[in-house]
Structure formats: C-alpha cells, structure tokens
XYZ file of C-alpha atoms in Angstrom:
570
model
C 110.150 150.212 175.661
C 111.142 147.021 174.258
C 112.848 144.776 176.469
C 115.414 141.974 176.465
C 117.559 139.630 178.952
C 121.051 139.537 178.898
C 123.435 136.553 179.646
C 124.786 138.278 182.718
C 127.696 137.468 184.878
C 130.338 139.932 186.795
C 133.016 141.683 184.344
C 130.198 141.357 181.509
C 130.645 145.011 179.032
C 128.015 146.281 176.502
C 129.009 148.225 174.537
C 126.295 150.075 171.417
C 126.413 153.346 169.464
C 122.983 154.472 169.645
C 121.334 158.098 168.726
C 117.446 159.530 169.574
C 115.321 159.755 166.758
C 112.742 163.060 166.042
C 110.207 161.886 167.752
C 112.191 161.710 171.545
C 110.286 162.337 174.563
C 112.982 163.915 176.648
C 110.933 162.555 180.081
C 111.927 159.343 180.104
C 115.060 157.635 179.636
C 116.676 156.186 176.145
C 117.989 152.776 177.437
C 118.158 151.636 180.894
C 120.017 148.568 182.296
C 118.461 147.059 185.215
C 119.532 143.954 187.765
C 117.144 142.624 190.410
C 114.554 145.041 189.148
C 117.124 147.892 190.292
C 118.792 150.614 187.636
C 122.745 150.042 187.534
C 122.912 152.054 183.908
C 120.677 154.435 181.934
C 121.355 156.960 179.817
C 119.675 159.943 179.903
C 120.053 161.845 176.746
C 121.698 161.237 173.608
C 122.869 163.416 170.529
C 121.093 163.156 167.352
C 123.902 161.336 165.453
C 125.132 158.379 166.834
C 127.404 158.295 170.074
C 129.220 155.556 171.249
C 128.468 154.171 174.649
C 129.952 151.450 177.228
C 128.590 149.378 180.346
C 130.743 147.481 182.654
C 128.730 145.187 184.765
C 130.108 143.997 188.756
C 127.432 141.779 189.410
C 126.371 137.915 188.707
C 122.394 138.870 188.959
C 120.622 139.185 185.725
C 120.160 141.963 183.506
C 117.686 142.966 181.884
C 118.042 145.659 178.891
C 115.315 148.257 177.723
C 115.441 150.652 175.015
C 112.852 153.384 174.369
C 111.422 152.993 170.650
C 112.954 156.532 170.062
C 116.592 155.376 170.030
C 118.062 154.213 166.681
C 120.754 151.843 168.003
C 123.639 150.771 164.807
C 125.845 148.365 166.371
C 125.198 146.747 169.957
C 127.516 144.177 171.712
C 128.183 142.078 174.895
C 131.529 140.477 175.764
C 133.682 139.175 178.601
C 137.150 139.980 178.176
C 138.916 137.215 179.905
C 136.053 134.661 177.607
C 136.345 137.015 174.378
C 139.100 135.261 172.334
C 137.383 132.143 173.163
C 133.837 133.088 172.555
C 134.000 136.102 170.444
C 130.933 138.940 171.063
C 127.187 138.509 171.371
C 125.797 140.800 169.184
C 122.144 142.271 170.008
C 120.413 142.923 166.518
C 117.084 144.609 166.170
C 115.008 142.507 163.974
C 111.290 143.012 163.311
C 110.820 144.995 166.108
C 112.855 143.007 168.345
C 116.158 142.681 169.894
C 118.183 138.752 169.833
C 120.896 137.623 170.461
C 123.529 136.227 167.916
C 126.817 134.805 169.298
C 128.835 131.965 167.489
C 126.119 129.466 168.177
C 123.510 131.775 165.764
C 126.606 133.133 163.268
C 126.380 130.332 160.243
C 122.803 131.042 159.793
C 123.633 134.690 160.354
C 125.955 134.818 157.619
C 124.447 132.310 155.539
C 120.813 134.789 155.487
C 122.066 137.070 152.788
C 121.711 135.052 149.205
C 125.388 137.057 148.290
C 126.905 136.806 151.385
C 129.812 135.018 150.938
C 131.322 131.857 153.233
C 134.795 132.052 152.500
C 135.594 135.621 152.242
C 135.574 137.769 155.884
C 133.096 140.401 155.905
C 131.701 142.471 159.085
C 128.729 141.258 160.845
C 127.033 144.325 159.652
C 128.106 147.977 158.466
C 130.602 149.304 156.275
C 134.202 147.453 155.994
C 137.028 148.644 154.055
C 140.850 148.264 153.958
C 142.644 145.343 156.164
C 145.090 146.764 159.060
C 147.352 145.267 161.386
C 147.637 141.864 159.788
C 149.662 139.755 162.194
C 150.555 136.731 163.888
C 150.633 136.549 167.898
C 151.210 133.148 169.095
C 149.051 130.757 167.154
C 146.564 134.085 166.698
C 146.184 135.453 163.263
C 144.668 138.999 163.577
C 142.772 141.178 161.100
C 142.127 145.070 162.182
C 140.120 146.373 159.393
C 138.541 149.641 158.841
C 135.008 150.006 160.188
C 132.116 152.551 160.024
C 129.634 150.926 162.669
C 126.929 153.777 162.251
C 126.409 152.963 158.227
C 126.854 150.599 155.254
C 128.408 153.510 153.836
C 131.753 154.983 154.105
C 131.671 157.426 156.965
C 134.296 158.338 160.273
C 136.912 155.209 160.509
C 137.167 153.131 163.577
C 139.030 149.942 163.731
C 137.290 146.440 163.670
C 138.937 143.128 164.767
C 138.697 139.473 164.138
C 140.528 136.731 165.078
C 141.273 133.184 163.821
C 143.583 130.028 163.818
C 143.283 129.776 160.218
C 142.403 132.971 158.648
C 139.379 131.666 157.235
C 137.152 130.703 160.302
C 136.969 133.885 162.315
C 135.913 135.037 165.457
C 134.521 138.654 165.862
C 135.503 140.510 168.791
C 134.679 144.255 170.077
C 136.079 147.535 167.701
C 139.304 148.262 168.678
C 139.897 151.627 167.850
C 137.965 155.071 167.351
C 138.562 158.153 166.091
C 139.872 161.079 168.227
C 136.608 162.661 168.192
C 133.232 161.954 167.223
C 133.705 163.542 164.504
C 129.887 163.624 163.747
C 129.407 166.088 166.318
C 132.179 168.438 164.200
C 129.979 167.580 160.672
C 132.879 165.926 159.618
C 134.870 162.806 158.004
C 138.097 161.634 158.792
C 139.351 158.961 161.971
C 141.852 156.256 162.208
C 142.653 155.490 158.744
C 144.791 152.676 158.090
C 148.082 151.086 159.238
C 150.004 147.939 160.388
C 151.371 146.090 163.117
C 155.104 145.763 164.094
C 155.558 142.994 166.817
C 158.424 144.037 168.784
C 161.086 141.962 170.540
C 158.598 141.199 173.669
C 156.524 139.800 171.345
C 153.783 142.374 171.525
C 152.533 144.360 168.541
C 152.472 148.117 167.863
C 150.213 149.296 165.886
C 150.827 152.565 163.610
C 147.649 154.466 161.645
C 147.019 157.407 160.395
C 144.634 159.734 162.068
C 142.737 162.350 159.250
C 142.096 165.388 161.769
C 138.586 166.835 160.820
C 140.013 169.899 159.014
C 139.856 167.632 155.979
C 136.242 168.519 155.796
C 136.732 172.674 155.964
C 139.365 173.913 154.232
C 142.500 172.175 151.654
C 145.535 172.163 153.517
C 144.108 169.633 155.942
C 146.844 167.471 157.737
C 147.200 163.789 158.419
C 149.028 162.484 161.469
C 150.915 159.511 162.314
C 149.751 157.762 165.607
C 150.987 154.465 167.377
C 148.982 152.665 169.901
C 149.356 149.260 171.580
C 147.242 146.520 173.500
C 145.223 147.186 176.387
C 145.983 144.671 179.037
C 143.354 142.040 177.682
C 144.478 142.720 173.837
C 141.007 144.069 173.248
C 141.197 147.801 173.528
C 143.849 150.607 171.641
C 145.984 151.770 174.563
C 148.557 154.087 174.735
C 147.681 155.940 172.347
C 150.310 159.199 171.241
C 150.879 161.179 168.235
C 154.340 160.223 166.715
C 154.651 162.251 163.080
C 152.339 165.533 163.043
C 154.512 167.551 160.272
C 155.281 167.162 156.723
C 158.202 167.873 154.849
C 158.822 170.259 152.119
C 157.322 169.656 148.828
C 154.603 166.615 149.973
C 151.272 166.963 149.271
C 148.494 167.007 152.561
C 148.075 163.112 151.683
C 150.473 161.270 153.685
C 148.888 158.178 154.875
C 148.961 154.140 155.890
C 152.116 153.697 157.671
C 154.327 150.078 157.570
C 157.083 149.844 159.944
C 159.586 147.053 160.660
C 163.021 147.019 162.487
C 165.818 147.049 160.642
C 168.531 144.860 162.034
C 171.748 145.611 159.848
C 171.035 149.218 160.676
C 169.748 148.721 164.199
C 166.801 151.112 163.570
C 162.672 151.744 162.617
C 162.457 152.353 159.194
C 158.290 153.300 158.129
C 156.967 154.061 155.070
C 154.190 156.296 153.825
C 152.180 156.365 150.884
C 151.670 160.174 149.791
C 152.452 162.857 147.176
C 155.802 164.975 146.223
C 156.254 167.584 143.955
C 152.885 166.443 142.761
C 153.868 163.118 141.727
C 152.533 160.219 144.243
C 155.244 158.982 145.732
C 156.657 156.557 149.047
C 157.978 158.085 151.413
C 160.413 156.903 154.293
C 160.732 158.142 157.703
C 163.624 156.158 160.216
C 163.740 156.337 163.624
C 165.661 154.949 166.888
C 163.047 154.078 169.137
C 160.179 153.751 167.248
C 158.934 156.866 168.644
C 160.498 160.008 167.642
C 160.851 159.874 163.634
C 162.586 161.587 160.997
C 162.287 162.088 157.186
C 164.960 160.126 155.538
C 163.970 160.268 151.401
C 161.566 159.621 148.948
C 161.561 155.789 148.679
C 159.910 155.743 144.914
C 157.772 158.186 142.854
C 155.487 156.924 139.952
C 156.187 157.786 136.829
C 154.420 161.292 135.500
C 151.474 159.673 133.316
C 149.977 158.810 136.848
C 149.759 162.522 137.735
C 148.833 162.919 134.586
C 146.037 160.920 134.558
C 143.838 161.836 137.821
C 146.494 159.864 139.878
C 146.745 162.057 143.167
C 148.599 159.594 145.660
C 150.038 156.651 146.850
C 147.616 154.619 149.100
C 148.842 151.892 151.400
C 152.192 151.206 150.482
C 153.749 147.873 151.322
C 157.773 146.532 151.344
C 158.554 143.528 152.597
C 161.662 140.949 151.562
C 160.444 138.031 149.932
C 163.548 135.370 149.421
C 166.481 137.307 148.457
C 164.456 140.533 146.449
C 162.650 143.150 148.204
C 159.131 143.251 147.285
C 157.010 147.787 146.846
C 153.355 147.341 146.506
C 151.394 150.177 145.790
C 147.951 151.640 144.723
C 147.296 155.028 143.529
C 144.231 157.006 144.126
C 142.444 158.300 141.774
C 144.475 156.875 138.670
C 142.661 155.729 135.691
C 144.231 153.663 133.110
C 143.064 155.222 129.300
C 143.395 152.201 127.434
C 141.014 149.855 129.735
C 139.386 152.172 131.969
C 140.361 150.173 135.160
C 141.148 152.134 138.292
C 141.924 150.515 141.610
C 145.022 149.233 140.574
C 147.483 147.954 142.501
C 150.934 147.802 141.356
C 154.339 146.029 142.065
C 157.665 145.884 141.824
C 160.899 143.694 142.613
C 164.501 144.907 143.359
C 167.048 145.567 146.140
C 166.802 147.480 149.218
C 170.212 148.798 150.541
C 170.776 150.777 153.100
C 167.317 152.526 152.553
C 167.591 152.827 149.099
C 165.137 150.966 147.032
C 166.947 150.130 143.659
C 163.992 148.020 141.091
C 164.749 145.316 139.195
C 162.934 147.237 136.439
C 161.013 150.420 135.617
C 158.219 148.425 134.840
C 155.326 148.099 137.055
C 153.467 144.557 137.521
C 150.008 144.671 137.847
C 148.948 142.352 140.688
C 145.194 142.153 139.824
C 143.686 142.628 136.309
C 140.645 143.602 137.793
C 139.753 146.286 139.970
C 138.019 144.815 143.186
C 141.499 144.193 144.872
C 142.575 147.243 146.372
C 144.841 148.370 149.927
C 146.267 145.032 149.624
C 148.036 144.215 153.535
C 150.934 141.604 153.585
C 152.381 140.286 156.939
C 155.196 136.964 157.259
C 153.518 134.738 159.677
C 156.931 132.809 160.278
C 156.670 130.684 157.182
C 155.640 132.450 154.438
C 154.535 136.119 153.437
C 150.348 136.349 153.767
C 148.050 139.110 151.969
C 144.439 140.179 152.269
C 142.883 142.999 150.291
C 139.847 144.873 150.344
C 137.476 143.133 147.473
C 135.508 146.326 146.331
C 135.829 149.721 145.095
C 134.981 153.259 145.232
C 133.090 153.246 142.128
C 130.713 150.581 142.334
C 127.812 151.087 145.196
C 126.515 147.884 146.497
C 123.552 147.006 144.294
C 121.098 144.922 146.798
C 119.736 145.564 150.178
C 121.859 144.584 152.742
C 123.083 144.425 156.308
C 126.738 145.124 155.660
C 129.386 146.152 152.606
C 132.547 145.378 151.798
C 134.667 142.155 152.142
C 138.203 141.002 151.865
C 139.561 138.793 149.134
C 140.380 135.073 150.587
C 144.172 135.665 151.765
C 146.863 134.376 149.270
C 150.353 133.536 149.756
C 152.424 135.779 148.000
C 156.062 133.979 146.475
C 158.373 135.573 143.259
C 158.362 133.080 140.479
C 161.582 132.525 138.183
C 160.380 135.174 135.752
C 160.386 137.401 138.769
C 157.001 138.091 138.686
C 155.250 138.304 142.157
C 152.643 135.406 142.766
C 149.879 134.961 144.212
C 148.064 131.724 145.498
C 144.737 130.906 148.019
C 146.320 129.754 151.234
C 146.928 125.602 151.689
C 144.008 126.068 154.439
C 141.172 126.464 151.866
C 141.758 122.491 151.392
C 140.285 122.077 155.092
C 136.722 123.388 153.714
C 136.372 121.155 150.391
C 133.156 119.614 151.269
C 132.696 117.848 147.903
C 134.447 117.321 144.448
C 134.606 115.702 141.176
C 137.010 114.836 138.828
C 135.949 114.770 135.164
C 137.716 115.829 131.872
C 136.750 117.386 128.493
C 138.269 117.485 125.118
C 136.546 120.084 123.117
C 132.792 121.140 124.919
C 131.354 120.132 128.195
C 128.855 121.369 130.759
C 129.121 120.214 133.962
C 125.866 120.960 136.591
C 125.963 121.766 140.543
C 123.953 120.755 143.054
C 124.827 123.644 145.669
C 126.988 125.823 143.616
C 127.288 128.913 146.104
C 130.706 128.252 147.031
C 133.271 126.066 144.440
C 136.758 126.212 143.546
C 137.702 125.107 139.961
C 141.216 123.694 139.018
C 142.604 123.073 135.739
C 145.950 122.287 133.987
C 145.124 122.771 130.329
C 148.888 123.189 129.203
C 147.448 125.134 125.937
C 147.878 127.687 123.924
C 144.641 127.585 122.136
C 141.472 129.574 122.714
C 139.146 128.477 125.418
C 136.118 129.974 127.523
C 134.942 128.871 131.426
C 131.478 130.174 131.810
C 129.615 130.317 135.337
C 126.114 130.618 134.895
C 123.466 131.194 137.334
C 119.577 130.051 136.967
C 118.206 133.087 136.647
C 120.742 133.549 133.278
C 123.455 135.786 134.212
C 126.790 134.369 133.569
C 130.799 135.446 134.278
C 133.253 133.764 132.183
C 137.289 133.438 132.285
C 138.405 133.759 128.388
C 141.416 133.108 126.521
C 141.708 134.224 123.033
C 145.797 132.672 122.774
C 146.953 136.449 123.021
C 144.768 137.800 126.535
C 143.211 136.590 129.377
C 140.386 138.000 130.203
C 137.144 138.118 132.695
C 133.658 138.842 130.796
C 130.041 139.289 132.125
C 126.696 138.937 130.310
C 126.356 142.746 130.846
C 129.584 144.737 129.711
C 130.574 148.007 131.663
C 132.819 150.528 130.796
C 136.392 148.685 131.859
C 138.164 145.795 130.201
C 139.425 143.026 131.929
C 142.221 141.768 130.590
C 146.589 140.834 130.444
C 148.138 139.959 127.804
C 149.749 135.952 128.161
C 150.605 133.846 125.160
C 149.827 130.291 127.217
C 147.672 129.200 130.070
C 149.504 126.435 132.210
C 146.723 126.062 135.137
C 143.593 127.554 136.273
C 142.274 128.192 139.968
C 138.936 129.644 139.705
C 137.054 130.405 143.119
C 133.358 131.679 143.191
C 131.979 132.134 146.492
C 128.402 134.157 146.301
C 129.375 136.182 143.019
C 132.855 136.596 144.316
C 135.082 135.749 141.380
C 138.941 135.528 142.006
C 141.004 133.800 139.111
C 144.710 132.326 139.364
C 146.278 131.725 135.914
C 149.670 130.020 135.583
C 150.704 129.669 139.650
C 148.681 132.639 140.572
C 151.318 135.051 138.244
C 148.022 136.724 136.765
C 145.493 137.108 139.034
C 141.955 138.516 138.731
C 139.021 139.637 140.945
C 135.757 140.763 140.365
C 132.415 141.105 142.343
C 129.153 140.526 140.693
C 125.811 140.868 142.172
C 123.741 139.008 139.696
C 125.168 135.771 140.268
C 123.984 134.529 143.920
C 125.165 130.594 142.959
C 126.979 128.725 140.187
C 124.263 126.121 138.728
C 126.616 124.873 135.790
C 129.698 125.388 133.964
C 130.044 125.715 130.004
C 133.364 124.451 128.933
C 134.642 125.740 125.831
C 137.963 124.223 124.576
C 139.618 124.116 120.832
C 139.990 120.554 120.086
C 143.255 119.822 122.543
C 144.258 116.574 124.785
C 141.729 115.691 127.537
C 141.960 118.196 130.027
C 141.333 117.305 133.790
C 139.503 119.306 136.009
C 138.821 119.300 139.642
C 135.356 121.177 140.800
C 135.026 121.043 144.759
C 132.109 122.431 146.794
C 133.447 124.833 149.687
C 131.693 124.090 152.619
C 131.298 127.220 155.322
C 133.874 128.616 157.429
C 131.300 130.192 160.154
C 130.459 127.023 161.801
C-alpha cells in the first residue's frame, strides 16, 4: 500500500472519489486512515466506477493515509472548514507512484507545469470544467460555482465546483459543492446538476437554483429536467437544503428546459426566473413567477428565436441571461446545436437590448448582436457586484477535443465588464483588476511595419488606438512557427491561424478605433473599438508569444502598449 501523512488536526475532512481497479484483492482493505497506529476510517469495498467518499476527523494526533495499489483514486482533498476560505483545500495528487500534497503554497508551480496552462484565465485543478454558475458577490467574496466532472477530463455526470476570490482573478479552490442526486454511474447514465445562478436574498444569503437532468435522459426521449434550489450549509461550503421546486412542463415545450436565473422583482413584489428551452419547436425563454421563491408558475414565453434557428440544427436555448443594464434591459442567449451556413461558427451567443415591462420583454430590435465572433465563448454568466454588471464564460466548445495531454479541460474567459455603448450595442471590456498583474511593459510606435520581440511572452496584453480605417494585420508568432493574427481588411475584422479550419472568423466594421489583445498560453481574446466586437479563440499550437509582426498601411504613428501579465496563483 502506498502511504502518506496528513496535516492532521480535529475537524480536519477528506474527502476523494476513488473506484477498485480489475486486479482487487477483496482481503484486504482499499484505503485505510489510521491515528496513533490505530484505524479511525477504512473502507472496505468499493464499486468499479468511481464513488464519492468523506472522512471527518475528531482528533489532533496524526494521520496517516494508505491506499492499496488497486484503487484508482480521481480527485482527493483535505480541508478545515472554519480555515477553508482562508486556506483553500490541500489536494493529494498521485504522481509517479506517489501521493503529495499541493495546497496554495505548491499551486503557482502547479499551475504553471502545463506549457498551455494559462495564468490569467480560472481553470480546475484537474478534470473536466464547463459552464460558470452562481456568479456572485457575498461581502467582499466573489464566488464562481462551475460545472465539474471530478472522475474525467471529459464531459461526464455534473457536480458543482467552487472557487473563491477578492478579485476574480487570484482564486482560491475550495471543496465541490454540489452532486448529483445519484451516482448516476451506478444507473449507466449521464445527467446531474446542470447549471444555474445565485439570487442573494434580503438576509444577504444566496439561493442557488440548477437544473437537475434525471437519468432517464440516457433511456428513452421524453426525459425530464427539473428545477431545484439549494442554499449554504452552515460553513458556506456544502449544498443544503436541497428541494425540488419546478418538476412539470407546460404544454407545447420541448424536454429541454434548463439553466434557471432568478431575481426579485420589486415593482411587482415577486420571483420572476427564466429558462432557456424549446416551444412549439422553436428555442425559446421561458418565464416562470412566483411569490416565495418556492412554489412557481408558468407566466409566458419571454422570446423565441426566429425560425432559421430551428431550421438550421438549432434545438434550444441554453443558459439564458436578463439583467438591466442602465436604463435598457439586457437577453443573452446561446442556442444548442445552431450552425450558422455562411461561416460555419456554432457556439454562438447572442444578444439583445429593449424594455422589460411588467414581464414583457419588448427589443429594441429584431436583430440579434453577436457577442463573440468566435466560438470559444459559450454559457456566458453575468452577476452586478454593486458597481457594475460582471460576466465569465466558458472558453471552449463541444466540437473541439483538447489536443495535448493534460491534467484538466476547460477554462473560463478572463471576466469582462459588460456596459451598452451609444450605438446600443452591448460591450464588453477585461475587468480594471487585470492592471494589478502587469508585471512589465513597453511603449513603442510604428508607422507602416514593425516587429517587436518578447522575452517571456506566455502571458501579454496588447493595446492600441490606431484611429484607422486602412488595412492592417497583428500577428503572434510562436518559436516553433505557428502564428494567430487579428486582421483588418477596412470592411471585416477578423481572427486567422497558420492552419485554417472549417469556420470563419469574422464581423463586418468599417473602422478600428482601439485594440485590446490578450494572449495568455494560446488563449486569444480580442476587444475592438471599447470591447463592441469581441473575439475568442483557443489554440493549442501556440504555448508563448516570442514576437509580434506589425502590419500597418502607411498611417500616423500608432502607439502601442505591450505588458507582460505576471501570475495570478501566487
């Protein structure tokens, strides 16, 4: 059995998903816990797929972990949870054939071990990551929830992570929050708590609504999706509470009906929520009210796409947001499955401006904004932290499989501040806290051609304010050759690679004002013209930024800004 010593002390949990492999010899035990040379935990016997289980720990002595070389242990953990805001988890990792430790002291080198591993963009310490939940603000606390599959780097039965920070860009990892009803491995099937948000009620405390997929999903069509609401354990830690709120659907909606956001309406002293689903076969919004937050009731359908989505492979709305942003009200939307003819881009997500009254959404315009011109932003999550409206989104997609070898997948974009500019477009801007991590930068400017080189090029931000209406090209090249470029051609902006695939990149804008460019480990996010067009794209090929081509039509001198973005895991 390997063997390792734990940082014990009373109230200490640990807390590891863990399965016995073929070659299990049922005589002795799969992982015992042992203080002062006595047993206080073991377990036994375990299922073939992995099962979650939990140690509490009453005394100060230490303790001293085994595990038999027959268990396949995914995720392991130990916490305190009167120190685990402050100190986050220890995680246990198995690594050539033994078990360490890796708390906050060990997690910069952690995350800096991976070459594309990015520093500036949150991703899970290991395992598969996908949409944001429960964005909020408690206190001086910014929380992320996020949707977790500890047993895999793939997709699989949806649990809820959780992070912390003061800044949203230095986290703190604490234990998963939530879990599906059922392991639904044991039932061969998919499904668990899918996504949702966070109301903080009057108290000050949030409430968290999600969507549980029951495992039906997996045997027969008509599966169902329920609404579910939880709350804090008494530590904020744990999903409490937990109770089924909305378990029917109304006439005429598909069995898609998913990613609740709820918020108290004052005027109309009641809950309104929103659901992103399908009616009449058109994806659609859909909005439930209620008086107590509790017992709901289907008011109407809030907005349905226009037919060409249907039309074109859409087959639902996926978390829908609504949120008032200065005197508009502010849909968001993605649609599953859509695929856009012209450009080939799926993932989209969509927006639009207009009036809410009375829980009628009236837009500004039948025309849909497209908030991301690539298609690595997806299930974007807003939340008003008091000052301003905040938004992370999950920076992958369901087409592209993760290329390299690696510990985890998925990460979120770096969270942007989302305002409506006087065209009425909705914006989007990096937080004012990325200025806290510049480690380095230089001023220079070009006229026509320039290349400018990097000493440690793995995580830069780029500014411009070209004021021009004339064809240019930013090119980020790597050593090893591979290169991702920003282009305008005075009619589009677009992004290219050195190896095209399938989808164009590309809006339509007849002059570029200013530039943000951030690359952080082939993470490429572009803000044109106060973040009105924005642009992300993941790239695999591109570990570091050595130098930058400049390519400019003979215009004015043009000043740019390159900083070097130190880490945020220190």
């Amino acid at each position: 059995m390997q063997q390792i010593l734990l940082p014990s002390s009373h109230g200490l949990i640990f807390e590891c998903w863990l399965k016995k492999t073929l070659n299990c010899n049922d005589d002795k035990p799969l992982l015992i816990l042992q203080s002062n040379d006595k047993t206080v935990y073991k377990i036994v016997d375990a299922p073939n797929f992995y099962e979650h289980f939990s140690y509490l720990h009453f005394g100060n002595q230490p303790l001293s972990l085994m595990i038999s070389d027959a268990v396949d242990i995914s995720l392991a953990y130990i916490y305190k949870p009167e120190e685990v805001y402050q100190k986050g988890v220890t995680y246990l990792n198995h690594h050539q054939g033994q078990f360490e430790l890796i708390g906050m002291a060990e997690m910069e080198e952690w995350y800096q071990s991976e070459a594309y591993r990015p520093q500036q963009h949150f991703s899970p310490f290991k395992a598969w990551m996908n949409d944001p939940n429960g964005l909020c603000k408690i206190g001086d606390i910014y929380h992320l929830f996020y949707q977790l599959h500890p047993n895999n780097t793939e997709w699989g039965p949806m649990h809820w992570g959780h992070a912390i920070s003061k800044d949203l860009l230095r986290w703190t990892h604490l234990p998963v929050f939530n879990h599906p009803q059922q392991n639904l491995a044991a039932l061969g099937a998919t499904g668990g708590a899918f996504s949702g948000t966070a109301y903080i009620n009057e108290a000050g405390r949030p409430e968290f609504f999600y969507t549980e997929r029951l495992p039906a999903y997996d045997l027969y069509k008509d599966y169902i999706e329920i609404q579910k609401k939880a709350e804090f354990d008494r530590h904020g830690i744990k999903a409490a509470a937990i109770r089924t709120v909305i378990d029917r659907k109304p006439e005429k909606v598909g069995c898609d009906i998913r990613d609740p956001k709820v918020w108290y309406d004052k005027e109309h002293q009641l809950y309104r929520m929103i659901l992103g689903s399908v009616y009449e076969g058109s994806p659609a919004i859909l909005q439930y009210t209620s008086q107590d937050s509790e017992n709901w009731t289907f008011s109407n359908v809030l907005y349905q796409a226009p037919a060409y989505f249907s039309q074109n492979q859409g087959r639902c709305v996926e978390c829908p947001d609504f949120f008032p942003l200065g005197d508009k009200w502010v849909l968001i939307m993605g649609i599953v499955g859509y695929k856009e003819v012209k450009t080939n881009r799926f993932n989209l997500l969509y927006a639009l401006t207009g009036q809410f009254d009375n829980g009628e959404f009236l837009p500004d315009s039948d025309e849909l904004q497209v908030l991301d011109f690539g298609t690595e932003y997806y299930a974007l999550q807003t939340f008003n932290d008091g000052q301003r409206q905040i938004g992370l989104a999950w920076l992958f997609n369901w087409a592209m499989k993760k290329p390299i070898a690696s510990v985890y997948s998925g990460e979120m974009s770096i969270p942007k501040t989302l305002t409506i500019n006087d065209n009425n477009r909705v914006c989007m801007q990096p937080i004012a806290e990325l200025d806290n991590y510049v480690g380095g930068k230089t001023q220079f400017k070009i006229e026509e051609k320039h290349t400018q080189y990097i000493n440690d090029g793995k995580t830069i931000r780029l500014r411009l304010a070209p004021n021009t209406i004339k064809p240019f090209s930013i090119r980020l090249k790597s050593e090893n050759g591979h290169w991702i470029a920003l282009e305008f051609n005075g009619e589009k902006v677009s992004i290219v690679e050195d190896e095209p695939c399938d989808s164009l990149y590309e809006t339509e804008v007849n002059h570029v004002n200013d530039i943000e460019l951030l690359f952080d480990a082939g993470i490429f996010e572009v803000f044109v013209n106060g973040g009105e067009i924005c642009a992300t794209k993941r790239n695999y090929r591109i570990p570091a930024c050595s130098h930058i081509d400049f390519n400019f039509e003979k215009n004015n001198k043009i000043a740019v800004r390159l900083e070097t973005l130190c880490t945020s895991w220190i």
